[in-house]
């Protein structure tokens, strides 16, 4: 099943929100308004949105260190997200998560982590929870190609397949783990083929084609809901910027300049999808209106973040501990 007209519009809105949010976030980080580090997902919007559009609101998701786009793809409020990156008290984690450790239970985002592959066991646990509770919820787990060589990847895929857990493992294969290329770190470069080791489906998809990603993920979601177990999806995508905004790599570049320019000129997922929408009957006026809508939402998010207060230092130890077991009579 492909996108409906309404879904096409929504997918384009979300992709543009990610692109413009990341562009503005990169600018604010460079200007010193966002602390910590900033990893932009520009170029990977189709993989994020296509996969997230296949989920229900009550489905869960785990992300990575490069994970501002994932909440937007799942429908998170841009204002709370931008405020969080700025470390403000109105952020989705009250300024405590920052750029790489976001969580938003309102849209099912369990966690995002700077640990390579850190979301994989969390997503597997969420899948186990859904099975134990008897729901038909699924969990979508994003990770990069570098995480595939972590032991936790193999341990979790093996367990999820054995127990038929409702998890969709989605590798955003952008070709580089920071500066280490896929060719120099993976003896088996076809990541989807690793699924054969765990008796689960393994699918490779063009990560720059939002419709293709949606269709593949939707099929995996349906299988998971029906008790058929997990799927490994390898979305071949590309990040346009450096691993981290403002971080230059000394010496010769780890990737050819012409490779980057080729993707920007001919494989930009937003340009590709806008052409597809034009062919599907969207007018230039409609596309410009959608772009204006996304730009306005990001401007409002920046305004909200800039005008929001920083957390009170006295609240430093708030939210560190939780005791879910109440004593009798309390």
XYZ file of C-alpha atoms in Angstrom:
330
model
C 0.000 0.000 0.000
C 1.426 3.354 -1.024
C 0.824 6.826 0.388
C -2.593 8.435 0.120
C -2.755 12.080 -0.974
C -3.038 13.213 2.647
C -0.109 11.017 3.684
C 2.015 12.399 0.860
C 1.400 15.906 2.110
C 2.138 14.967 5.715
C 5.335 13.167 4.729
C 6.543 16.226 2.825
C 5.728 18.497 5.776
C 7.701 16.286 8.157
C 10.677 16.024 5.814
C 10.803 19.786 5.396
C 10.449 20.317 9.129
C 13.455 18.088 9.709
C 15.539 19.830 7.054
C 14.716 23.355 8.230
C 14.958 22.430 11.918
C 18.412 20.950 11.373
C 19.590 23.909 9.312
C 18.432 26.335 11.988
C 19.770 24.112 14.772
C 23.187 23.990 13.114
C 23.205 27.781 12.900
C 22.224 28.169 16.549
C 24.826 25.636 17.652
C 27.546 27.468 15.754
C 26.374 30.721 17.378
C 26.684 29.176 20.835
C 22.957 28.997 21.590
C 22.886 25.196 21.751
C 25.327 23.526 24.183
C 27.070 20.187 23.838
C 27.366 18.635 20.377
C 25.105 18.755 17.325
C 24.695 15.915 14.813
C 22.412 16.885 11.925
C 20.382 14.376 9.927
C 20.257 16.471 6.742
C 20.101 14.066 3.801
C 18.465 11.258 5.790
C 14.961 12.729 5.991
C 13.293 10.179 3.705
C 14.435 7.195 5.764
C 13.247 8.790 8.999
C 9.863 9.992 7.792
C 9.053 6.995 5.607
C 9.621 4.640 8.524
C 7.827 6.751 11.126
C 4.784 7.223 8.884
C 4.258 3.452 9.030
C 3.719 3.589 12.804
C 0.702 4.288 14.969
C 0.791 6.989 17.623
C 0.976 4.357 20.365
C 3.906 2.518 18.793
C 7.346 3.025 20.310
C 10.641 4.158 18.836
C 14.284 4.346 19.855
C 16.872 6.579 18.220
C 20.563 7.398 18.068
C 22.941 10.272 18.763
C 21.883 11.732 15.369
C 18.311 11.957 16.437
C 16.611 15.333 16.192
C 14.948 14.166 13.000
C 13.435 11.039 14.528
C 11.153 12.863 17.005
C 10.011 15.178 14.214
C 9.344 12.174 11.985
C 7.226 10.651 14.779
C 5.274 13.890 15.300
C 6.965 15.561 18.285
C 6.291 19.204 19.112
C 9.022 21.344 17.523
C 8.890 23.929 20.285
C 9.648 21.487 23.083
C 12.326 19.858 20.960
C 14.149 23.107 20.169
C 13.874 24.244 23.791
C 15.415 20.939 24.860
C 18.389 21.401 22.556
C 18.889 24.845 24.081
C 18.822 23.315 27.570
C 15.657 25.160 28.556
C 13.168 24.171 31.238
C 10.346 23.974 28.671
C 12.165 21.284 26.698
C 10.700 17.811 26.308
C 13.145 16.591 28.987
C 13.224 19.892 30.886
C 16.657 20.667 29.480
C 18.232 17.504 30.888
C 18.421 15.377 27.757
C 19.965 17.766 25.295
C 20.886 16.871 21.746
C 21.709 13.169 22.136
C 19.512 11.868 24.963
C 15.972 12.805 24.054
C 12.850 11.026 25.210
C 9.219 11.959 24.577
C 6.673 9.474 25.835
C 3.923 11.607 24.307
C 4.858 10.301 20.868
C 6.332 6.972 21.952
C 10.015 7.922 21.932
C 11.490 5.693 24.619
C 15.047 6.940 24.368
C 17.834 8.226 22.196
C 21.421 7.565 23.133
C 24.983 8.638 22.375
C 26.055 5.013 22.944
C 26.550 3.314 19.585
C 23.828 0.680 19.354
C 22.451 1.741 22.744
C 18.856 1.773 21.539
C 18.891 -1.795 20.237
C 18.470 -3.585 23.593
C 15.936 -0.974 24.730
C 13.817 -1.569 21.628
C 14.063 -5.318 22.139
C 12.833 -4.868 25.706
C 9.944 -2.738 24.492
C 9.014 -5.498 22.054
C 9.093 -8.042 24.865
C 6.891 -5.764 26.982
C 4.298 -5.511 24.217
C 4.236 -9.281 23.835
C 3.912 -9.907 27.579
C 1.141 -7.307 27.866
C -0.687 -8.814 24.908
C -0.901 -5.646 22.829
C -0.261 -5.336 19.099
C 2.148 -2.417 19.532
C 5.494 -2.478 17.767
C 8.830 -0.754 18.324
C 10.878 0.848 15.555
C 14.606 0.829 16.336
C 16.910 3.205 14.451
C 20.684 2.671 14.439
C 23.618 3.348 12.140
C 25.901 1.074 10.158
C 28.562 1.359 12.866
C 26.215 -0.251 15.402
C 25.955 -3.426 13.338
C 29.408 -4.492 14.545
C 28.430 -4.152 18.197
C 27.741 -7.350 20.107
C 24.390 -6.055 21.307
C 23.117 -6.017 17.692
C 23.632 -9.766 17.328
C 22.442 -10.665 20.812
C 19.200 -8.722 20.447
C 18.340 -9.844 16.919
C 18.876 -13.447 17.957
C 16.586 -13.113 20.990
C 13.937 -11.132 19.099
C 13.785 -13.784 16.403
C 13.622 -16.656 18.909
C 10.773 -15.031 20.810
C 9.026 -13.471 17.794
C 9.197 -9.971 19.257
C 7.433 -7.083 17.440
C 10.533 -5.014 16.642
C 11.575 -3.414 13.357
C 15.353 -2.977 13.343
C 16.148 -0.196 10.886
C 19.767 0.504 9.973
C 20.354 3.993 8.580
C 23.339 2.992 6.488
C 24.928 6.298 5.467
C 28.195 4.617 4.578
C 30.344 6.009 7.371
C 30.694 5.443 11.110
C 32.060 8.929 11.833
C 34.999 8.670 9.390
C 35.235 4.888 9.033
C 33.789 3.660 5.769
C 31.565 0.627 5.427
C 34.105 -0.929 3.071
C 36.884 -0.814 5.658
C 34.838 -2.072 8.620
C 32.333 -4.650 7.317
C 33.454 -7.933 5.800
C 29.808 -8.465 4.805
C 28.783 -5.098 3.338
C 25.202 -6.177 2.702
C 23.848 -5.406 6.157
C 20.376 -6.764 5.400
C 21.939 -10.150 4.613
C 22.911 -10.520 8.280
C 19.250 -11.187 9.025
C 19.698 -14.672 7.578
C 21.803 -15.593 10.631
C 18.759 -15.008 12.832
C 16.038 -16.456 10.615
C 14.299 -13.129 10.093
C 13.513 -11.150 6.928
C 16.270 -8.801 5.775
C 15.372 -6.065 3.308
C 17.448 -3.388 1.566
C 15.670 -0.200 0.495
C 16.618 3.093 -1.127
C 16.781 5.378 1.894
C 16.396 8.482 -0.269
C 12.943 7.365 -1.471
C 10.390 8.131 1.255
C 7.624 6.124 -0.400
C 9.796 3.029 -0.755
C 10.868 3.237 2.893
C 7.240 3.624 3.987
C 6.083 0.577 2.028
C 8.872 -1.674 3.286
C 8.447 -0.540 6.893
C 4.661 -0.834 6.750
C 4.930 -4.461 5.649
C 7.375 -5.157 8.490
C 5.035 -3.459 10.969
C 2.082 -5.553 9.817
C 4.111 -8.749 10.215
C 5.172 -7.711 13.711
C 1.592 -6.881 14.731
C 0.422 -10.289 13.570
C 2.951 -12.109 15.714
C 5.359 -12.983 12.908
C 8.366 -11.452 14.643
C 11.032 -8.896 13.763
C 12.462 -7.586 10.488
C 15.855 -6.058 9.691
C 15.674 -3.169 7.219
C 18.791 -1.616 5.717
C 18.002 1.855 4.360
C 20.871 3.098 2.203
C 21.003 6.804 2.822
C 23.588 9.591 3.138
C 24.393 12.433 5.506
C 25.216 15.644 3.686
C 27.141 17.276 6.525
C 30.058 16.194 8.654
C 29.521 13.723 11.480
C 29.206 16.640 13.894
C 28.520 20.282 13.086
C 31.692 22.334 13.379
C 33.966 19.292 13.694
C 36.544 19.245 10.907
C 38.648 16.157 10.304
C 42.401 16.876 9.918
C 44.266 15.505 6.943
C 42.804 14.136 3.696
C 39.025 13.807 3.601
C 37.627 10.385 4.435
C 35.031 10.747 1.678
C 35.494 12.264 -1.796
C 34.093 15.755 -2.304
C 32.508 14.633 -5.586
C 30.612 11.911 -3.710
C 29.040 14.477 -1.392
C 28.179 16.775 -4.273
C 26.664 13.924 -6.266
C 24.248 13.149 -3.445
C 23.360 16.794 -2.919
C 22.770 17.385 -6.617
C 20.998 14.166 -7.586
C 19.998 12.235 -4.455
C 18.520 14.878 -2.175
C 15.442 13.120 -0.710
C 13.414 16.329 -0.483
C 14.072 17.264 -4.108
C 13.260 13.717 -5.215
C 9.986 13.698 -3.296
C 8.952 17.159 -4.487
C 9.342 15.948 -8.081
C 7.261 12.875 -7.252
C 4.570 15.070 -5.713
C 4.490 17.266 -8.803
C 3.982 14.158 -10.921
C 1.206 13.082 -8.524
C -0.721 16.318 -9.128
C 0.553 18.702 -6.442
C 0.792 22.218 -7.824
C 3.802 24.478 -7.342
C 1.600 26.690 -5.169
C 0.746 23.742 -2.896
C 4.395 22.760 -2.536
C 5.420 26.338 -1.723
C 2.626 26.561 0.843
C 3.847 23.361 2.536
C 7.381 24.723 2.617
C 6.124 27.967 4.142
C 4.212 26.003 6.764
C 7.350 24.088 7.757
C 9.460 27.246 7.886
C 6.920 29.005 10.097
C 6.813 26.052 12.507
C 10.599 26.113 12.872
C 10.683 29.884 13.383
C 8.086 29.524 16.132
C 10.151 26.758 17.727
C 13.241 28.967 17.792
C 11.273 31.866 19.270
C 9.833 29.598 21.934
C 13.240 28.203 22.818
C 14.937 31.581 22.995
C 12.232 33.030 25.235
C 12.060 30.019 27.575
C 13.823 30.026 30.969
C 16.780 27.899 31.940
C 16.146 25.298 34.669
C 16.524 26.446 38.259
C 19.899 25.143 39.557
C 18.071 24.116 42.737
C 16.222 21.492 40.674
C 19.479 19.765 39.673
C 18.636 16.515 41.474
C 14.986 16.388 40.452
C 13.941 13.363 38.391
C 17.059 11.366 39.293
C 15.197 8.791 41.363
C 11.849 7.077 41.107
C 10.151 4.683 43.502
C 7.197 3.109 41.693
C 6.336 0.905 44.690
C 4.336 2.919 47.196
C 4.199 1.939 50.849
C 0.860 0.832 52.343
C -1.172 3.796 53.509
C 0.657 6.315 51.293
